[in-house]
Amino acid sequence: MDATLIGQSLVSGLGIGCVYGLIGIGFCVIYNASGIVNFAQGAFVMLGGMITHVLLVRGELPYGLAILLAVLIVALLGVAVERVVVRPLWNRNAPMFVMILATLAAQIVIERLTYLAVDDQPKTLPVFTDLPPVMLRGIAVNIQSLWIVAGSLAIVALLALFFKTTRIGKAMRACAINREAAALQGIPVHSMLALAFALSAGLGAVAGIMLTPTQYTAFDVGVPFAISGFIAAIIGGFGRPFGAFLGGLMLGVIQAVAILAFGAGLKTIVALSILLLFLFVRPSGILGPAR
């Protein structure tokens, strides 16, 4: 392995790490608002790329309009999952593992419905900007990777402003701190939960749309993305959105190096090993308090 090959792998790892980070942020947004771990998050990533492809190819819509409609549709589907699957259990104070199993079931149902509505063939999207790669000391940086990194950083910055400066963002943070106290202050907790699912689903859709031009999407790719996003959230400190983004970058880079050193077959093993390491050594994550 020479320096150029290692640098190329690191560039690729940063791109996929940004996607993992956005998925991890989606986990944190829902967890902070409700204490629920939503394992249907991977389905939203798959649907972002899949719906955009359907609108672009079958609907013959302009690329930009297809992307906007896909994000909106996935956000509405996130609200539907909250209303149909999560809220009835939440209102009955169901145990956490029951709600986790319910979101896993929702993930499977969404995958099967996508398979029936579209097909089982891999789908891809055109790159956002059709330009040759940028060369940096022999390392080819794909323009789509630059879109992924720049878009992810912009989304993280906008989310920080949203939670710190807007009334809705502050209300969601209040629900994360204490739902009962927030309800006593007149904050509509149920509406905040629905908004959290919509925001989380939209983030997943954006991640899937940015990533699909670089690798295919299919009806069954959601679970691996959900696992990677969950690991990113654990690494960063579950419930800390910025930490989840950093965790996604770390996971993406480590996986890229592992693929280079050991082959793609061990990528999942490396990711799960990192998860176990953090659970044993620092379960609060890199931004959480030391044990």
PDB file of C-alpha atoms in Angstrom:
ATOM      1  CA  MET A   1       0.000   0.000   0.000  1.00  0.00           C
ATOM      2  CA  ASP A   2       1.464   3.349  -1.032  1.00  0.00           C
ATOM      3  CA  ALA A   3       0.566   6.819   0.216  1.00  0.00           C
ATOM      4  CA  THR A   4      -1.632   7.587  -2.798  1.00  0.00           C
ATOM      5  CA  LEU A   5      -3.753   4.492  -2.297  1.00  0.00           C
ATOM      6  CA  ILE A   6      -4.137   5.236   1.401  1.00  0.00           C
ATOM      7  CA  GLY A   7      -5.092   8.841   0.655  1.00  0.00           C
ATOM      8  CA  GLN A   8      -7.650   7.698  -1.904  1.00  0.00           C
ATOM      9  CA  SER A   9      -9.207   5.374   0.667  1.00  0.00           C
ATOM     10  CA  LEU A  10      -9.346   8.150   3.263  1.00  0.00           C
ATOM     11  CA  VAL A  11     -11.146  10.444   0.811  1.00  0.00           C
ATOM     12  CA  SER A  12     -13.701   7.718   0.113  1.00  0.00           C
ATOM     13  CA  GLY A  13     -14.043   7.054   3.838  1.00  0.00           C
ATOM     14  CA  LEU A  14     -14.779  10.708   4.575  1.00  0.00           C
ATOM     15  CA  GLY A  15     -17.553  10.742   1.976  1.00  0.00           C
ATOM     16  CA  ILE A  16     -19.339   7.640   3.272  1.00  0.00           C
ATOM     17  CA  GLY A  17     -18.608   8.787   6.839  1.00  0.00           C
ATOM     18  CA  CYS A  18     -20.589  11.983   6.249  1.00  0.00           C
ATOM     19  CA  VAL A  19     -23.553   9.848   5.196  1.00  0.00           C
ATOM     20  CA  TYR A  20     -23.194   7.677   8.300  1.00  0.00           C
ATOM     21  CA  GLY A  21     -23.057  10.863  10.363  1.00  0.00           C
ATOM     22  CA  LEU A  22     -26.316  12.191   8.917  1.00  0.00           C
ATOM     23  CA  ILE A  23     -28.014   8.859   9.613  1.00  0.00           C
ATOM     24  CA  GLY A  24     -26.640   8.944  13.159  1.00  0.00           C
ATOM     25  CA  ILE A  25     -28.012  12.460  13.618  1.00  0.00           C
ATOM     26  CA  GLY A  26     -31.412  11.115  12.574  1.00  0.00           C
ATOM     27  CA  PHE A  27     -31.192   8.531  15.367  1.00  0.00           C
ATOM     28  CA  CYS A  28     -30.281  11.268  17.861  1.00  0.00           C
ATOM     29  CA  VAL A  29     -33.092  13.633  16.819  1.00  0.00           C
ATOM     30  CA  ILE A  30     -35.767  11.010  17.496  1.00  0.00           C
ATOM     31  CA  TYR A  31     -34.072   9.717  20.642  1.00  0.00           C
ATOM     32  CA  ASN A  32     -33.797  13.212  22.115  1.00  0.00           C
ATOM     33  CA  ALA A  33     -37.447  13.970  21.438  1.00  0.00           C
ATOM     34  CA  SER A  34     -38.898  10.675  22.632  1.00  0.00           C
ATOM     35  CA  GLY A  35     -36.260   8.317  24.026  1.00  0.00           C
ATOM     36  CA  ILE A  36     -37.021   5.940  21.129  1.00  0.00           C
ATOM     37  CA  VAL A  37     -34.375   4.209  19.008  1.00  0.00           C
ATOM     38  CA  ASN A  38     -35.809   4.156  15.492  1.00  0.00           C
ATOM     39  CA  PHE A  39     -34.343   1.296  13.455  1.00  0.00           C
ATOM     40  CA  ALA A  40     -36.493   2.220  10.458  1.00  0.00           C
ATOM     41  CA  GLN A  41     -33.989   5.002   9.795  1.00  0.00           C
ATOM     42  CA  GLY A  42     -32.203   2.926   7.164  1.00  0.00           C
ATOM     43  CA  ALA A  43     -35.420   2.636   5.160  1.00  0.00           C
ATOM     44  CA  PHE A  44     -35.573   6.423   4.865  1.00  0.00           C
ATOM     45  CA  VAL A  45     -32.064   6.428   3.373  1.00  0.00           C
ATOM     46  CA  MET A  46     -33.098   3.817   0.821  1.00  0.00           C
ATOM     47  CA  LEU A  47     -36.323   5.649  -0.011  1.00  0.00           C
ATOM     48  CA  GLY A  48     -34.518   8.932  -0.646  1.00  0.00           C
ATOM     49  CA  GLY A  49     -32.534   7.501  -3.536  1.00  0.00           C
ATOM     50  CA  MET A  50     -35.301   5.160  -4.717  1.00  0.00           C
ATOM     51  CA  ILE A  51     -38.091   7.750  -4.875  1.00  0.00           C
ATOM     52  CA  THR A  52     -35.799  10.267  -6.566  1.00  0.00           C
ATOM     53  CA  HIS A  53     -34.957   7.653  -9.214  1.00  0.00           C
ATOM     54  CA  VAL A  54     -38.631   6.846  -9.797  1.00  0.00           C
ATOM     55  CA  LEU A  55     -39.600  10.512 -10.114  1.00  0.00           C
ATOM     56  CA  LEU A  56     -36.641  11.195 -12.382  1.00  0.00           C
ATOM     57  CA  VAL A  57     -37.007   8.180 -14.698  1.00  0.00           C
ATOM     58  CA  ARG A  58     -40.689   7.276 -14.630  1.00  0.00           C
ATOM     59  CA  GLY A  59     -42.090  10.689 -13.771  1.00  0.00           C
ATOM     60  CA  GLU A  60     -39.621  12.507 -16.055  1.00  0.00           C
ATOM     61  CA  LEU A  61     -39.338  15.366 -13.588  1.00  0.00           C
ATOM     62  CA  PRO A  62     -36.390  17.765 -13.463  1.00  0.00           C
ATOM     63  CA  TYR A  63     -33.593  16.528 -11.192  1.00  0.00           C
ATOM     64  CA  GLY A  64     -33.917  19.319  -8.626  1.00  0.00           C
ATOM     65  CA  LEU A  65     -37.699  18.978  -8.392  1.00  0.00           C
ATOM     66  CA  ALA A  66     -37.423  15.196  -8.049  1.00  0.00           C
ATOM     67  CA  ILE A  67     -34.998  15.634  -5.144  1.00  0.00           C
ATOM     68  CA  LEU A  68     -37.241  18.138  -3.335  1.00  0.00           C
ATOM     69  CA  LEU A  69     -40.343  15.980  -3.784  1.00  0.00           C
ATOM     70  CA  ALA A  70     -38.491  12.866  -2.640  1.00  0.00           C
ATOM     71  CA  VAL A  71     -37.328  14.535   0.583  1.00  0.00           C
ATOM     72  CA  LEU A  72     -40.862  15.816   1.236  1.00  0.00           C
ATOM     73  CA  ILE A  73     -42.435  12.410   0.566  1.00  0.00           C
ATOM     74  CA  VAL A  74     -39.955  10.604   2.839  1.00  0.00           C
ATOM     75  CA  ALA A  75     -40.521  13.187   5.590  1.00  0.00           C
ATOM     76  CA  LEU A  76     -44.272  12.556   5.366  1.00  0.00           C
ATOM     77  CA  LEU A  77     -43.634   8.809   5.512  1.00  0.00           C
ATOM     78  CA  GLY A  78     -41.626   9.436   8.675  1.00  0.00           C
ATOM     79  CA  VAL A  79     -44.673  11.126  10.198  1.00  0.00           C
ATOM     80  CA  ALA A  80     -46.804   8.166   9.076  1.00  0.00           C
ATOM     81  CA  VAL A  81     -44.457   5.730  10.843  1.00  0.00           C
ATOM     82  CA  GLU A  82     -44.721   7.838  14.001  1.00  0.00           C
ATOM     83  CA  ARG A  83     -48.520   8.012  13.865  1.00  0.00           C
ATOM     84  CA  VAL A  84     -49.231   4.405  12.893  1.00  0.00           C
ATOM     85  CA  VAL A  85     -46.417   2.478  14.591  1.00  0.00           C
ATOM     86  CA  VAL A  86     -44.831   4.485  17.391  1.00  0.00           C
ATOM     87  CA  ARG A  87     -47.514   6.712  18.891  1.00  0.00           C
ATOM     88  CA  PRO A  88     -49.999   3.945  19.858  1.00  0.00           C
ATOM     89  CA  LEU A  89     -47.218   2.144  21.711  1.00  0.00           C
ATOM     90  CA  TRP A  90     -45.923   5.378  23.235  1.00  0.00           C
ATOM     91  CA  ASN A  91     -49.384   6.303  24.522  1.00  0.00           C
ATOM     92  CA  ARG A  92     -49.648   2.900  26.208  1.00  0.00           C
ATOM     93  CA  ASN A  93     -46.200   3.311  27.811  1.00  0.00           C
ATOM     94  CA  ALA A  94     -44.947   0.211  26.019  1.00  0.00           C
ATOM     95  CA  PRO A  95     -41.454  -1.006  26.973  1.00  0.00           C
ATOM     96  CA  MET A  96     -38.576   0.346  24.916  1.00  0.00           C
ATOM     97  CA  PHE A  97     -37.697  -3.014  23.362  1.00  0.00           C
ATOM     98  CA  VAL A  98     -41.275  -3.312  22.070  1.00  0.00           C
ATOM     99  CA  MET A  99     -40.991   0.007  20.242  1.00  0.00           C
ATOM    100  CA  ILE A 100     -37.582  -0.970  18.861  1.00  0.00           C
ATOM    101  CA  LEU A 101     -39.070  -4.195  17.502  1.00  0.00           C
ATOM    102  CA  ALA A 102     -41.952  -2.186  16.050  1.00  0.00           C
ATOM    103  CA  THR A 103     -39.572   0.093  14.146  1.00  0.00           C
ATOM    104  CA  LEU A 104     -37.685  -2.957  12.870  1.00  0.00           C
ATOM    105  CA  ALA A 105     -40.981  -4.369  11.647  1.00  0.00           C
ATOM    106  CA  ALA A 106     -41.715  -1.030   9.953  1.00  0.00           C
ATOM    107  CA  GLN A 107     -38.325  -1.256   8.235  1.00  0.00           C
ATOM    108  CA  ILE A 108     -39.170  -4.709   6.841  1.00  0.00           C
ATOM    109  CA  VAL A 109     -42.640  -3.624   5.702  1.00  0.00           C
ATOM    110  CA  ILE A 110     -41.224  -0.568   3.903  1.00  0.00           C
ATOM    111  CA  GLU A 111     -38.632  -2.750   2.163  1.00  0.00           C
ATOM    112  CA  ARG A 112     -41.268  -5.253   0.990  1.00  0.00           C
ATOM    113  CA  LEU A 113     -43.606  -2.505  -0.236  1.00  0.00           C
ATOM    114  CA  THR A 114     -40.735  -0.884  -2.130  1.00  0.00           C
ATOM    115  CA  TYR A 115     -39.921  -4.228  -3.732  1.00  0.00           C
ATOM    116  CA  LEU A 116     -43.539  -4.659  -4.847  1.00  0.00           C
ATOM    117  CA  ALA A 117     -43.949  -1.061  -6.029  1.00  0.00           C
ATOM    118  CA  VAL A 118     -40.653  -0.803  -7.937  1.00  0.00           C
ATOM    119  CA  ASP A 119     -38.581  -3.976  -8.425  1.00  0.00           C
ATOM    120  CA  ASP A 120     -35.519  -5.711  -7.049  1.00  0.00           C
ATOM    121  CA  GLN A 121     -32.987  -4.224  -9.476  1.00  0.00           C
ATOM    122  CA  PRO A 122     -30.264  -1.820  -8.271  1.00  0.00           C
ATOM    123  CA  LYS A 123     -30.862   1.843  -9.041  1.00  0.00           C
ATOM    124  CA  THR A 124     -28.520   4.789  -9.328  1.00  0.00           C
ATOM    125  CA  LEU A 125     -28.753   8.542  -9.906  1.00  0.00           C
ATOM    126  CA  PRO A 126     -26.791  10.971 -12.071  1.00  0.00           C
ATOM    127  CA  VAL A 127     -24.032  12.930 -10.362  1.00  0.00           C
ATOM    128  CA  PHE A 128     -25.011  16.425  -9.259  1.00  0.00           C
ATOM    129  CA  THR A 129     -22.194  18.030 -11.281  1.00  0.00           C
ATOM    130  CA  ASP A 130     -20.755  16.250 -14.308  1.00  0.00           C
ATOM    131  CA  LEU A 131     -17.124  17.342 -13.978  1.00  0.00           C
ATOM    132  CA  PRO A 132     -13.864  15.379 -13.899  1.00  0.00           C
ATOM    133  CA  PRO A 133     -12.353  14.567 -10.493  1.00  0.00           C
ATOM    134  CA  VAL A 134     -10.122  17.082  -8.765  1.00  0.00           C
ATOM    135  CA  MET A 135      -6.532  15.835  -8.511  1.00  0.00           C
ATOM    136  CA  LEU A 136      -4.661  16.517  -5.262  1.00  0.00           C
ATOM    137  CA  ARG A 137      -1.127  15.106  -5.240  1.00  0.00           C
ATOM    138  CA  GLY A 138      -2.199  12.107  -7.251  1.00  0.00           C
ATOM    139  CA  ILE A 139      -5.433  11.570  -5.275  1.00  0.00           C
ATOM    140  CA  ALA A 140      -8.629  11.812  -7.340  1.00  0.00           C
ATOM    141  CA  VAL A 141     -11.384  13.577  -5.429  1.00  0.00           C
ATOM    142  CA  ASN A 142     -14.759  12.884  -6.997  1.00  0.00           C
ATOM    143  CA  ILE A 143     -16.975  15.961  -7.358  1.00  0.00           C
ATOM    144  CA  GLN A 144     -19.901  14.036  -5.894  1.00  0.00           C
ATOM    145  CA  SER A 145     -17.800  13.373  -2.787  1.00  0.00           C
ATOM    146  CA  LEU A 146     -17.284  17.123  -2.457  1.00  0.00           C
ATOM    147  CA  TRP A 147     -21.053  17.553  -2.704  1.00  0.00           C
ATOM    148  CA  ILE A 148     -21.521  14.990   0.065  1.00  0.00           C
ATOM    149  CA  VAL A 149     -18.984  16.616   2.402  1.00  0.00           C
ATOM    150  CA  ALA A 150     -20.114  20.191   1.730  1.00  0.00           C
ATOM    151  CA  GLY A 151     -23.806  19.300   1.948  1.00  0.00           C
ATOM    152  CA  SER A 152     -23.338  17.368   5.176  1.00  0.00           C
ATOM    153  CA  LEU A 153     -21.423  20.197   6.841  1.00  0.00           C
ATOM    154  CA  ALA A 154     -24.082  22.691   5.744  1.00  0.00           C
ATOM    155  CA  ILE A 155     -26.853  20.486   7.156  1.00  0.00           C
ATOM    156  CA  VAL A 156     -25.032  20.107  10.491  1.00  0.00           C
ATOM    157  CA  ALA A 157     -24.602  23.893  10.722  1.00  0.00           C
ATOM    158  CA  LEU A 158     -28.256  24.541   9.857  1.00  0.00           C
ATOM    159  CA  LEU A 159     -29.410  21.995  12.435  1.00  0.00           C
ATOM    160  CA  ALA A 160     -27.303  23.689  15.104  1.00  0.00           C
ATOM    161  CA  LEU A 161     -28.917  27.039  14.265  1.00  0.00           C
ATOM    162  CA  PHE A 162     -32.363  25.437  14.198  1.00  0.00           C
ATOM    163  CA  PHE A 163     -32.058  23.921  17.676  1.00  0.00           C
ATOM    164  CA  LYS A 164     -30.445  27.005  19.229  1.00  0.00           C
ATOM    165  CA  THR A 165     -32.310  29.939  17.680  1.00  0.00           C
ATOM    166  CA  THR A 166     -35.828  28.867  16.633  1.00  0.00           C
ATOM    167  CA  ARG A 167     -38.839  28.407  18.896  1.00  0.00           C
ATOM    168  CA  ILE A 168     -39.584  24.972  17.459  1.00  0.00           C
ATOM    169  CA  GLY A 169     -35.989  23.874  17.902  1.00  0.00           C
ATOM    170  CA  LYS A 170     -35.966  25.057  21.517  1.00  0.00           C
ATOM    171  CA  ALA A 171     -39.278  23.262  22.110  1.00  0.00           C
ATOM    172  CA  MET A 172     -37.795  20.025  20.767  1.00  0.00           C
ATOM    173  CA  ARG A 173     -34.794  20.446  23.058  1.00  0.00           C
ATOM    174  CA  ALA A 174     -37.143  21.001  25.995  1.00  0.00           C
ATOM    175  CA  CYS A 175     -38.953  17.765  25.174  1.00  0.00           C
ATOM    176  CA  ALA A 176     -35.606  16.014  25.080  1.00  0.00           C
ATOM    177  CA  ILE A 177     -34.726  17.276  28.564  1.00  0.00           C
ATOM    178  CA  ASN A 178     -38.067  16.563  30.257  1.00  0.00           C
ATOM    179  CA  ARG A 179     -41.246  15.714  28.356  1.00  0.00           C
ATOM    180  CA  GLU A 180     -43.542  16.148  31.343  1.00  0.00           C
ATOM    181  CA  ALA A 181     -42.178  19.588  32.217  1.00  0.00           C
ATOM    182  CA  ALA A 182     -42.346  20.634  28.569  1.00  0.00           C
ATOM    183  CA  ALA A 183     -46.006  19.595  28.405  1.00  0.00           C
ATOM    184  CA  LEU A 184     -46.759  21.617  31.549  1.00  0.00           C
ATOM    185  CA  GLN A 185     -45.218  24.650  29.829  1.00  0.00           C
ATOM    186  CA  GLY A 186     -47.681  24.283  26.959  1.00  0.00           C
ATOM    187  CA  ILE A 187     -45.381  22.608  24.441  1.00  0.00           C
ATOM    188  CA  PRO A 188     -47.297  20.146  22.225  1.00  0.00           C
ATOM    189  CA  VAL A 189     -45.173  17.079  22.918  1.00  0.00           C
ATOM    190  CA  HIS A 190     -46.961  14.852  20.394  1.00  0.00           C
ATOM    191  CA  SER A 191     -46.432  17.421  17.643  1.00  0.00           C
ATOM    192  CA  MET A 192     -42.749  17.632  18.541  1.00  0.00           C
ATOM    193  CA  LEU A 193     -42.484  13.850  18.259  1.00  0.00           C
ATOM    194  CA  ALA A 194     -44.063  13.903  14.794  1.00  0.00           C
ATOM    195  CA  LEU A 195     -41.732  16.731  13.774  1.00  0.00           C
ATOM    196  CA  ALA A 196     -38.737  14.759  15.050  1.00  0.00           C
ATOM    197  CA  PHE A 197     -39.702  11.795  12.850  1.00  0.00           C
ATOM    198  CA  ALA A 198     -40.218  14.077   9.849  1.00  0.00           C
ATOM    199  CA  LEU A 199     -36.848  15.756  10.401  1.00  0.00           C
ATOM    200  CA  SER A 200     -35.097  12.431  10.915  1.00  0.00           C
ATOM    201  CA  ALA A 201     -36.675  10.903   7.813  1.00  0.00           C
ATOM    202  CA  GLY A 202     -35.771  13.968   5.759  1.00  0.00           C
ATOM    203  CA  LEU A 203     -32.154  13.733   6.901  1.00  0.00           C
ATOM    204  CA  GLY A 204     -32.063  10.075   5.911  1.00  0.00           C
ATOM    205  CA  ALA A 205     -33.533  10.903   2.497  1.00  0.00           C
ATOM    206  CA  VAL A 206     -30.944  13.617   1.879  1.00  0.00           C
ATOM    207  CA  ALA A 207     -28.160  11.213   2.857  1.00  0.00           C
ATOM    208  CA  GLY A 208     -29.491   8.579   0.457  1.00  0.00           C
ATOM    209  CA  ILE A 209     -29.886  11.060  -2.399  1.00  0.00           C
ATOM    210  CA  MET A 210     -26.330  12.368  -2.041  1.00  0.00           C
ATOM    211  CA  LEU A 211     -24.870   8.864  -1.823  1.00  0.00           C
ATOM    212  CA  THR A 212     -26.816   7.113  -4.608  1.00  0.00           C
ATOM    213  CA  PRO A 213     -24.848   8.717  -7.488  1.00  0.00           C
ATOM    214  CA  THR A 214     -21.698   7.051  -6.089  1.00  0.00           C
ATOM    215  CA  GLN A 215     -23.182   3.624  -5.299  1.00  0.00           C
ATOM    216  CA  TYR A 216     -26.400   1.839  -6.118  1.00  0.00           C
ATOM    217  CA  THR A 217     -29.542   1.728  -4.021  1.00  0.00           C
ATOM    218  CA  ALA A 218     -31.997  -1.143  -3.795  1.00  0.00           C
ATOM    219  CA  PHE A 219     -34.959  -2.142  -1.662  1.00  0.00           C
ATOM    220  CA  ASP A 220     -32.769  -4.105   0.786  1.00  0.00           C
ATOM    221  CA  VAL A 221     -29.914  -1.649   1.503  1.00  0.00           C
ATOM    222  CA  GLY A 222     -31.634   0.002   4.448  1.00  0.00           C
ATOM    223  CA  VAL A 223     -30.540  -2.334   7.254  1.00  0.00           C
ATOM    224  CA  PRO A 224     -26.761  -1.925   6.688  1.00  0.00           C
ATOM    225  CA  PHE A 225     -27.169   1.849   6.667  1.00  0.00           C
ATOM    226  CA  ALA A 226     -29.261   1.731   9.845  1.00  0.00           C
ATOM    227  CA  ILE A 227     -26.586  -0.335  11.601  1.00  0.00           C
ATOM    228  CA  SER A 228     -23.804   2.018  10.480  1.00  0.00           C
ATOM    229  CA  GLY A 229     -25.767   5.097  11.562  1.00  0.00           C
ATOM    230  CA  PHE A 230     -26.531   3.515  14.919  1.00  0.00           C
ATOM    231  CA  ILE A 231     -22.842   2.726  15.443  1.00  0.00           C
ATOM    232  CA  ALA A 232     -21.971   6.322  14.514  1.00  0.00           C
ATOM    233  CA  ALA A 233     -24.438   7.594  17.117  1.00  0.00           C
ATOM    234  CA  ILE A 234     -22.946   5.280  19.763  1.00  0.00           C
ATOM    235  CA  ILE A 235     -19.392   6.392  18.947  1.00  0.00           C
ATOM    236  CA  GLY A 236     -20.324  10.060  19.230  1.00  0.00           C
ATOM    237  CA  GLY A 237     -22.404   9.677  22.374  1.00  0.00           C
ATOM    238  CA  PHE A 238     -26.012   8.669  21.838  1.00  0.00           C
ATOM    239  CA  GLY A 239     -28.270  11.703  21.821  1.00  0.00           C
ATOM    240  CA  ARG A 240     -25.495  14.118  20.741  1.00  0.00           C
ATOM    241  CA  PRO A 241     -26.078  15.076  17.078  1.00  0.00           C
ATOM    242  CA  PHE A 242     -22.666  16.639  16.479  1.00  0.00           C
ATOM    243  CA  GLY A 243     -21.036  13.675  18.182  1.00  0.00           C
ATOM    244  CA  ALA A 244     -22.962  11.343  15.865  1.00  0.00           C
ATOM    245  CA  PHE A 245     -21.564  13.215  12.872  1.00  0.00           C
ATOM    246  CA  LEU A 246     -18.031  12.898  14.200  1.00  0.00           C
ATOM    247  CA  GLY A 247     -18.689   9.230  14.918  1.00  0.00           C
ATOM    248  CA  GLY A 248     -19.836   8.734  11.336  1.00  0.00           C
ATOM    249  CA  LEU A 249     -16.635  10.310  10.003  1.00  0.00           C
ATOM    250  CA  MET A 250     -14.548   8.086  12.279  1.00  0.00           C
ATOM    251  CA  LEU A 251     -16.455   4.962  11.255  1.00  0.00           C
ATOM    252  CA  GLY A 252     -16.209   5.764   7.545  1.00  0.00           C
ATOM    253  CA  VAL A 253     -12.452   6.347   7.689  1.00  0.00           C
ATOM    254  CA  ILE A 254     -11.794   3.196   9.759  1.00  0.00           C
ATOM    255  CA  GLN A 255     -13.911   1.087   7.402  1.00  0.00           C
ATOM    256  CA  ALA A 256     -12.076   2.484   4.376  1.00  0.00           C
ATOM    257  CA  VAL A 257      -8.711   1.602   5.890  1.00  0.00           C
ATOM    258  CA  ALA A 258     -10.014  -1.845   6.879  1.00  0.00           C
ATOM    259  CA  ILE A 259     -11.201  -2.520   3.330  1.00  0.00           C
ATOM    260  CA  LEU A 260      -7.795  -1.541   2.022  1.00  0.00           C
ATOM    261  CA  ALA A 261      -5.970  -3.723   4.547  1.00  0.00           C
ATOM    262  CA  PHE A 262      -8.246  -6.755   4.881  1.00  0.00           C
ATOM    263  CA  GLY A 263     -10.762  -6.613   2.023  1.00  0.00           C
ATOM    264  CA  ALA A 264     -14.418  -5.606   1.794  1.00  0.00           C
ATOM    265  CA  GLY A 265     -15.591  -8.852   3.391  1.00  0.00           C
ATOM    266  CA  LEU A 266     -14.456  -7.721   6.843  1.00  0.00           C
ATOM    267  CA  LYS A 267     -16.005  -4.250   6.689  1.00  0.00           C
ATOM    268  CA  THR A 268     -19.027  -5.188   8.807  1.00  0.00           C
ATOM    269  CA  ILE A 269     -16.889  -7.090  11.307  1.00  0.00           C
ATOM    270  CA  VAL A 270     -14.685  -4.028  11.791  1.00  0.00           C
ATOM    271  CA  ALA A 271     -17.733  -1.782  12.329  1.00  0.00           C
ATOM    272  CA  LEU A 272     -19.249  -4.112  14.928  1.00  0.00           C
ATOM    273  CA  SER A 273     -15.859  -4.462  16.631  1.00  0.00           C
ATOM    274  CA  ILE A 274     -15.697  -0.676  16.977  1.00  0.00           C
ATOM    275  CA  LEU A 275     -19.191  -0.711  18.483  1.00  0.00           C
ATOM    276  CA  LEU A 276     -18.181  -3.328  21.055  1.00  0.00           C
ATOM    277  CA  LEU A 277     -14.994  -1.435  21.859  1.00  0.00           C
ATOM    278  CA  PHE A 278     -16.892   1.757  22.666  1.00  0.00           C
ATOM    279  CA  LEU A 279     -19.559  -0.103  24.640  1.00  0.00           C
ATOM    280  CA  PHE A 280     -16.867  -1.710  26.791  1.00  0.00           C
ATOM    281  CA  VAL A 281     -14.379   1.166  27.106  1.00  0.00           C
ATOM    282  CA  ARG A 282     -16.385   4.371  26.695  1.00  0.00           C
ATOM    283  CA  PRO A 283     -20.137   3.716  26.453  1.00  0.00           C
ATOM    284  CA  SER A 284     -20.885   7.460  26.689  1.00  0.00           C
ATOM    285  CA  GLY A 285     -19.102   8.091  23.367  1.00  0.00           C
ATOM    286  CA  ILE A 286     -16.389  10.515  22.393  1.00  0.00           C
ATOM    287  CA  LEU A 287     -18.431  13.587  23.422  1.00  0.00           C
ATOM    288  CA  GLY A 288     -20.114  12.024  26.439  1.00  0.00           C
ATOM    289  CA  PRO A 289     -18.843  12.347  30.005  1.00  0.00           C
ATOM    290  CA  ALA A 290     -16.099   9.993  31.093  1.00  0.00           C
ATOM    291  CA  ARG A 291     -17.263   7.040  33.144  1.00  0.00           C
TER     292      ARG A 291
END
